[in-house]
């Protein structure tokens, strides 16, 4: 690992921890993404994590806060854009019809996207608005 990669890994670890401590599993390889999509039944929340400010101040807090809803996804996973590039790219392959976006979130059922929140619906929104967006999807699909 070169010094830049080591630095970025160290810098991004707290950003990863913020989701994993909330119960999210990290998918760090394309194979892990494929296995998750093909074998996971039920509803899932997928968070495309990133180091940007809107991920830190909006997306991750909203994802965590949304989990206090009565209805919530059966599975919680995350891929990290810019860190786990191949895994992120593979996950985006499953988001057919949606432009790549970091951060972003998707509610899936049996591997199919039912609800997608791109960066444009995260950046410049309040955490509560993003939580409402997620919980509305949970109430409909979970």
Tab-separated table of C-alpha atoms in Angstrom, residues 72-139:
chain	number	residue	atom	x	y	z
A	72	UNK	CA	-37.065	-0.833	8.383
A	73	UNK	CA	-35.070	-2.961	5.953
A	74	UNK	CA	-34.070	-6.518	6.821
A	75	UNK	CA	-30.482	-5.921	5.676
A	76	UNK	CA	-28.108	-2.940	5.844
A	77	UNK	CA	-25.059	-2.755	3.580
A	78	UNK	CA	-22.631	-0.150	2.361
A	79	UNK	CA	-19.985	0.284	-0.303
A	80	UNK	CA	-17.457	3.111	-0.166
A	81	UNK	CA	-17.018	5.195	-3.316
A	82	UNK	CA	-13.425	6.236	-3.874
A	83	UNK	CA	-12.157	3.594	-1.469
A	84	UNK	CA	-13.638	0.297	-2.640
A	85	UNK	CA	-13.964	1.304	-6.269
A	86	UNK	CA	-14.586	-2.114	-7.795
A	87	UNK	CA	-17.258	-2.994	-5.224
A	88	UNK	CA	-18.935	0.380	-5.704
A	89	UNK	CA	-18.876	0.007	-9.471
A	90	UNK	CA	-20.418	-3.459	-9.233
A	91	UNK	CA	-23.178	-2.238	-6.909
A	92	UNK	CA	-23.934	0.586	-9.320
A	93	UNK	CA	-24.276	-2.013	-12.090
A	94	UNK	CA	-27.316	-3.293	-10.192
A	95	UNK	CA	-28.796	0.204	-9.989
A	96	UNK	CA	-29.904	0.004	-13.605
A	97	UNK	CA	-31.376	3.246	-14.904
A	98	UNK	CA	-29.811	5.385	-12.162
A	99	UNK	CA	-26.794	7.608	-12.725
A	100	UNK	CA	-23.756	6.953	-10.485
A	101	UNK	CA	-24.026	9.186	-7.459
A	102	UNK	CA	-22.009	9.557	-4.256
A	103	UNK	CA	-23.374	9.539	-1.709
A	104	UNK	CA	-26.612	7.800	-2.544
A	105	UNK	CA	-28.989	5.287	-1.025
A	106	UNK	CA	-31.223	2.582	-2.404
A	107	UNK	CA	-33.966	0.432	-0.945
A	108	UNK	CA	-33.909	-3.001	-2.575
A	109	UNK	CA	-36.164	-6.015	-2.341
A	110	UNK	CA	-34.708	-9.336	-3.421
A	111	UNK	CA	-31.903	-7.433	-5.178
A	112	UNK	CA	-34.187	-5.114	-7.163
A	113	UNK	CA	-34.119	-1.329	-6.657
A	114	UNK	CA	-37.487	-0.058	-5.440
A	115	UNK	CA	-36.413	3.402	-4.258
A	116	UNK	CA	-33.305	5.433	-5.024
A	117	UNK	CA	-32.026	8.621	-3.412
A	118	UNK	CA	-29.277	10.277	-5.490
A	119	UNK	CA	-26.874	12.913	-4.252
A	120	UNK	CA	-29.217	15.584	-5.662
A	121	UNK	CA	-31.818	14.526	-3.068
A	122	UNK	CA	-29.233	14.581	-0.255
A	123	UNK	CA	-27.108	17.672	-0.880
A	124	UNK	CA	-28.854	20.887	0.277
A	125	UNK	CA	-31.593	18.918	2.074
A	126	UNK	CA	-32.028	18.681	5.827
A	127	UNK	CA	-31.298	15.402	7.621
A	128	UNK	CA	-34.978	15.215	8.624
A	129	UNK	CA	-36.084	15.493	4.977
A	130	UNK	CA	-33.778	12.624	3.987
A	131	UNK	CA	-35.000	10.554	6.936
A	132	UNK	CA	-38.589	11.218	5.802
A	133	UNK	CA	-37.651	10.134	2.262
A	134	UNK	CA	-36.192	6.877	3.605
A	135	UNK	CA	-38.943	6.111	6.111
A	136	UNK	CA	-41.626	6.721	3.487
A	137	UNK	CA	-39.886	4.079	1.364
A	138	UNK	CA	-39.572	1.728	4.364
A	139	UNK	CA	-43.269	2.117	5.146
